[in-house]
Amino acid sequence: MPSESDAQQAPARPDERLGVPLGMQPTRDGWTWWPSRVRWRSYLVLGLSLDLLFLVVYGGANLINQGRSDHLQLYLPWEADLPLVPAFIYVYFSIFLLFVLPPFALGVPSLRRLAGQLGLATLIAGAVFVAVPTTIGFVSPAHDLELPMPFLLITRFDLPYNLVPSLHVVYGTLTSLALLRPSPGWARVLLSVWLCLMCGSVVLVQQHHLLDVAGGLLLALLVRRFGETRSR
């Protein structure tokens, strides 16, 4: 049985010697008020790489599908009559706030894992966009000047293709699931509700149909399962 003197002489853990909370350790998961420079650097490098991949894949698929005439209408007739709820555009764009959170909660290994999942999902979705060209069933309200400005931006500049699966749902789901693990109970509830609202927002702002949402959820879960299987 160790004596009191042995306990006093036991070496401190690295995080105790440095006096740095666990959440600030670059390789550990855990929420912190401000991430370490290592976390920030990894987050920025990975984020810029994903942005470039998204622009190439999503933009390229849009250009390809724009010149095609064989678009499928993968939605039920009654979906085209679903109401437009302009206020949900703020929920829709709240995904950008979600994108800022990973370095505050995830260590570098988890950031890399999440980036790999997002990148793989982007490539798979891009292949589906080209293989299964679709078009949206809503009439674009791009010229309705009474709508909030963010709404006008997406209706004027985003083409009505690249629907199934919804990358908005894919990215929101993968990011939310990554943040759940190091989060306390109340934060898990908040993240879950936030994700549900974002999934609903893509339909309520008439950017996607129900199949797009289901496809996005399925792709996110499959990619995450694949990533977890490989990491074992």
Short mmCIF file of C-alpha atoms in Angstrom, two decimals:
data_model
loop_
_atom_site.label_atom_id
_atom_site.label_comp_id
_atom_site.label_asym_id
_atom_site.label_seq_id
_atom_site.Cartn_x
_atom_site.Cartn_y
_atom_site.Cartn_z
CA MET A 1 0.00 0.00 0.00
CA PRO A 2 1.58 3.35 -1.01
CA SER A 3 2.61 5.61 1.81
CA GLU A 4 1.81 9.29 2.15
CA SER A 5 5.37 10.16 1.13
CA ASP A 6 5.03 8.08 -2.05
CA ALA A 7 1.86 9.96 -2.95
CA GLN A 8 3.60 13.26 -2.41
CA GLN A 9 6.48 12.21 -4.67
CA ALA A 10 4.24 10.89 -7.47
CA PRO A 11 4.89 12.82 -10.70
CA ALA A 12 2.15 15.17 -11.80
CA ARG A 13 0.38 14.60 -15.06
CA PRO A 14 1.46 16.86 -17.94
CA ASP A 15 -1.72 18.91 -17.76
CA GLU A 16 -1.26 19.36 -13.99
CA ARG A 17 2.37 20.45 -14.37
CA LEU A 18 1.43 22.98 -17.00
CA GLY A 19 -1.53 24.22 -15.02
CA VAL A 20 -3.69 23.97 -18.13
CA PRO A 21 -7.29 22.68 -17.95
CA LEU A 22 -7.94 19.41 -19.75
CA GLY A 23 -10.10 21.16 -22.32
CA MET A 24 -7.16 23.32 -23.34
CA GLN A 25 -4.94 20.32 -24.16
CA PRO A 26 -4.65 20.19 -27.97
CA THR A 27 -5.04 16.40 -28.19
CA ARG A 28 -7.86 16.00 -25.66
CA ASP A 29 -11.57 16.49 -26.22
CA GLY A 30 -13.24 18.91 -23.83
CA TRP A 31 -14.96 22.27 -23.90
CA THR A 32 -12.88 25.36 -23.25
CA TRP A 33 -13.49 29.10 -23.30
CA TRP A 34 -10.70 29.56 -25.84
CA PRO A 35 -8.90 26.85 -27.84
CA SER A 36 -5.14 26.45 -27.87
CA ARG A 37 -3.12 27.65 -30.85
CA VAL A 38 -2.60 24.04 -31.93
CA ARG A 39 -6.35 23.48 -32.05
CA TRP A 40 -6.91 26.72 -33.95
CA ARG A 41 -4.19 25.92 -36.47
CA SER A 42 -5.55 22.45 -37.16
CA TYR A 43 -9.09 23.78 -37.39
CA LEU A 44 -8.17 26.50 -39.88
CA VAL A 45 -6.05 24.26 -42.11
CA LEU A 46 -8.69 21.52 -42.16
CA GLY A 47 -11.51 24.03 -42.61
CA LEU A 48 -9.89 25.75 -45.58
CA SER A 49 -9.21 22.38 -47.19
CA LEU A 50 -12.86 21.39 -46.77
CA ASP A 51 -14.02 24.75 -48.15
CA LEU A 52 -11.93 24.20 -51.28
CA LEU A 53 -13.23 20.65 -51.66
CA PHE A 54 -16.82 21.86 -51.28
CA LEU A 55 -16.39 24.58 -53.90
CA VAL A 56 -14.93 22.13 -56.41
CA VAL A 57 -17.38 19.27 -55.80
CA TYR A 58 -20.60 21.20 -55.17
CA GLY A 59 -19.89 23.91 -57.72
CA GLY A 60 -18.76 21.40 -60.32
CA ALA A 61 -21.86 19.25 -59.86
CA ASN A 62 -24.06 22.34 -60.14
CA LEU A 63 -22.44 23.35 -63.43
CA ILE A 64 -22.81 19.83 -64.83
CA ASN A 65 -26.45 19.55 -63.80
CA GLN A 66 -27.29 23.02 -65.05
CA GLY A 67 -26.64 21.90 -68.61
CA ARG A 68 -28.73 18.73 -68.38
CA SER A 69 -32.37 18.12 -69.23
CA ASP A 70 -32.89 14.78 -67.48
CA HIS A 71 -33.57 16.12 -63.98
CA LEU A 72 -35.66 13.94 -61.69
CA GLN A 73 -38.39 15.29 -59.42
CA LEU A 74 -37.84 13.24 -56.27
CA TYR A 75 -40.60 14.65 -54.12
CA LEU A 76 -44.28 13.98 -53.46
CA PRO A 77 -46.82 16.30 -55.14
CA TRP A 78 -48.02 17.77 -51.84
CA GLU A 79 -44.49 18.81 -50.87
CA ALA A 80 -44.58 21.59 -53.47
CA ASP A 81 -47.45 23.14 -51.49
CA LEU A 82 -45.56 23.28 -48.18
CA PRO A 83 -45.48 26.85 -46.85
CA LEU A 84 -42.48 29.11 -46.98
CA VAL A 85 -41.46 30.26 -43.47
CA PRO A 86 -38.98 33.12 -43.99
CA ALA A 87 -38.02 33.34 -40.30
CA PHE A 88 -36.43 29.90 -40.52
CA ILE A 89 -33.72 31.32 -42.75
CA TYR A 90 -31.92 32.32 -39.55
CA VAL A 91 -32.07 28.73 -38.32
CA TYR A 92 -30.83 27.65 -41.74
CA PHE A 93 -27.82 29.95 -41.55
CA SER A 94 -27.11 29.06 -37.92
CA ILE A 95 -25.10 26.15 -39.29
CA PHE A 96 -22.23 28.59 -39.70
CA LEU A 97 -22.27 29.15 -35.94
CA LEU A 98 -22.20 25.37 -35.48
CA PHE A 99 -19.12 25.21 -37.72
CA VAL A 100 -17.24 27.52 -35.33
CA LEU A 101 -17.74 25.27 -32.29
CA PRO A 102 -15.51 22.21 -33.00
CA PRO A 103 -12.18 23.75 -31.87
CA PHE A 104 -13.84 24.74 -28.60
CA ALA A 105 -14.76 21.11 -27.86
CA LEU A 106 -12.58 18.76 -29.89
CA GLY A 107 -8.90 17.92 -29.66
CA VAL A 108 -6.74 17.71 -32.78
CA PRO A 109 -7.35 13.97 -33.41
CA SER A 110 -11.11 14.48 -33.23
CA LEU A 111 -10.91 17.55 -35.47
CA ARG A 112 -9.05 15.49 -38.07
CA ARG A 113 -11.56 12.67 -37.74
CA LEU A 114 -14.47 15.06 -38.26
CA ALA A 115 -12.75 16.67 -41.25
CA GLY A 116 -12.21 13.26 -42.80
CA GLN A 117 -15.88 12.41 -42.36
CA LEU A 118 -16.99 15.72 -43.87
CA GLY A 119 -14.62 15.30 -46.80
CA LEU A 120 -15.73 11.74 -47.51
CA ALA A 121 -19.40 12.75 -47.30
CA THR A 122 -18.78 15.62 -49.73
CA LEU A 123 -17.21 13.30 -52.30
CA ILE A 124 -20.00 10.73 -52.00
CA ALA A 125 -22.69 13.41 -52.23
CA GLY A 126 -21.00 14.93 -55.29
CA ALA A 127 -21.05 11.56 -57.04
CA VAL A 128 -24.75 11.15 -56.22
CA PHE A 129 -25.54 14.67 -57.45
CA VAL A 130 -24.09 13.84 -60.87
CA ALA A 131 -25.45 10.29 -61.04
CA VAL A 132 -28.96 11.29 -59.92
CA PRO A 133 -29.66 14.82 -61.23
CA THR A 134 -32.62 16.41 -59.50
CA THR A 135 -34.48 19.70 -59.51
CA ILE A 136 -36.51 21.39 -56.81
CA GLY A 137 -40.30 21.56 -56.85
CA PHE A 138 -40.67 25.00 -55.26
CA VAL A 139 -41.08 28.18 -57.25
CA SER A 140 -38.19 30.47 -56.38
CA PRO A 141 -39.27 33.70 -54.65
CA ALA A 142 -36.01 35.40 -55.59
CA HIS A 143 -37.74 38.63 -56.60
CA ASP A 144 -39.81 38.99 -53.43
CA LEU A 145 -38.14 42.02 -51.88
CA GLU A 146 -40.06 41.60 -48.63
CA LEU A 147 -38.04 38.52 -47.71
CA PRO A 148 -35.03 38.82 -45.35
CA MET A 149 -31.76 39.60 -47.13
CA PRO A 150 -30.10 36.23 -46.29
CA PHE A 151 -33.03 34.51 -47.97
CA LEU A 152 -32.60 36.56 -51.12
CA LEU A 153 -28.93 35.62 -51.26
CA ILE A 154 -29.50 31.87 -51.37
CA THR A 155 -32.45 32.06 -53.76
CA ARG A 156 -30.52 34.21 -56.22
CA PHE A 157 -27.13 32.53 -56.14
CA ASP A 158 -27.78 28.86 -55.28
CA LEU A 159 -28.92 26.76 -58.23
CA PRO A 160 -31.95 24.45 -57.78
CA TYR A 161 -29.90 21.26 -58.17
CA ASN A 162 -27.67 19.14 -55.87
CA LEU A 163 -30.60 18.16 -53.70
CA VAL A 164 -30.24 14.51 -52.67
CA PRO A 165 -28.59 14.15 -50.20
CA SER A 166 -28.77 17.54 -48.50
CA LEU A 167 -25.21 18.54 -47.64
CA HIS A 168 -26.67 21.06 -45.20
CA VAL A 169 -28.12 18.14 -43.26
CA VAL A 170 -25.00 16.01 -43.70
CA TYR A 171 -22.66 18.69 -42.36
CA GLY A 172 -24.98 19.67 -39.52
CA THR A 173 -25.44 16.06 -38.43
CA LEU A 174 -21.77 15.08 -38.53
CA THR A 175 -20.70 18.21 -36.67
CA SER A 176 -23.42 17.88 -34.04
CA LEU A 177 -22.64 14.21 -33.41
CA ALA A 178 -18.95 15.02 -33.00
CA LEU A 179 -19.81 17.70 -30.42
CA LEU A 180 -22.17 15.46 -28.43
CA ARG A 181 -19.49 13.19 -26.97
CA PRO A 182 -17.54 15.80 -24.94
CA SER A 183 -20.68 17.76 -24.01
CA PRO A 184 -22.65 17.72 -20.73
CA GLY A 185 -26.25 16.54 -20.69
CA TRP A 186 -27.90 19.93 -21.12
CA ALA A 187 -25.64 20.75 -24.08
CA ARG A 188 -26.49 17.43 -25.73
CA VAL A 189 -30.17 18.29 -25.52
CA LEU A 190 -29.49 21.74 -26.97
CA LEU A 191 -27.43 20.33 -29.83
CA SER A 192 -30.08 17.72 -30.61
CA VAL A 193 -32.88 20.29 -30.73
CA TRP A 194 -30.71 22.61 -32.83
CA LEU A 195 -30.02 19.82 -35.32
CA CYS A 196 -33.72 18.98 -35.60
CA LEU A 197 -34.55 22.62 -36.29
CA MET A 198 -31.83 22.87 -38.93
CA CYS A 199 -33.10 19.75 -40.67
CA GLY A 200 -36.58 21.23 -40.73
CA SER A 201 -35.32 24.60 -41.88
CA VAL A 202 -34.02 23.30 -45.21
CA VAL A 203 -37.61 22.37 -46.11
CA LEU A 204 -39.29 25.41 -44.56
CA VAL A 205 -37.09 27.82 -46.52
CA GLN A 206 -37.81 25.72 -49.63
CA GLN A 207 -34.24 24.67 -50.35
CA HIS A 208 -34.85 20.93 -50.07
CA HIS A 209 -37.50 18.21 -49.98
CA LEU A 210 -38.09 15.46 -47.42
CA LEU A 211 -36.11 12.83 -49.33
CA ASP A 212 -33.13 15.18 -49.36
CA VAL A 213 -33.26 15.41 -45.56
CA ALA A 214 -33.58 11.65 -45.15
CA GLY A 215 -30.71 11.09 -47.57
CA GLY A 216 -28.55 13.58 -45.71
CA LEU A 217 -29.19 11.91 -42.36
CA LEU A 218 -28.49 8.46 -43.80
CA LEU A 219 -25.25 9.53 -45.47
CA ALA A 220 -24.03 11.24 -42.30
CA LEU A 221 -24.73 8.18 -40.15
CA LEU A 222 -23.08 5.80 -42.63
CA VAL A 223 -19.96 7.95 -42.96
CA ARG A 224 -19.68 8.32 -39.19
CA ARG A 225 -20.12 4.58 -38.69
CA PHE A 226 -17.45 3.91 -41.32
CA GLY A 227 -15.06 6.35 -39.64
CA GLU A 228 -15.57 4.84 -36.20
CA THR A 229 -15.05 1.31 -37.56
CA ARG A 230 -11.74 2.29 -39.16
CA SER A 231 -10.49 4.02 -36.00
CA ARG A 232 -10.87 0.88 -33.87
#
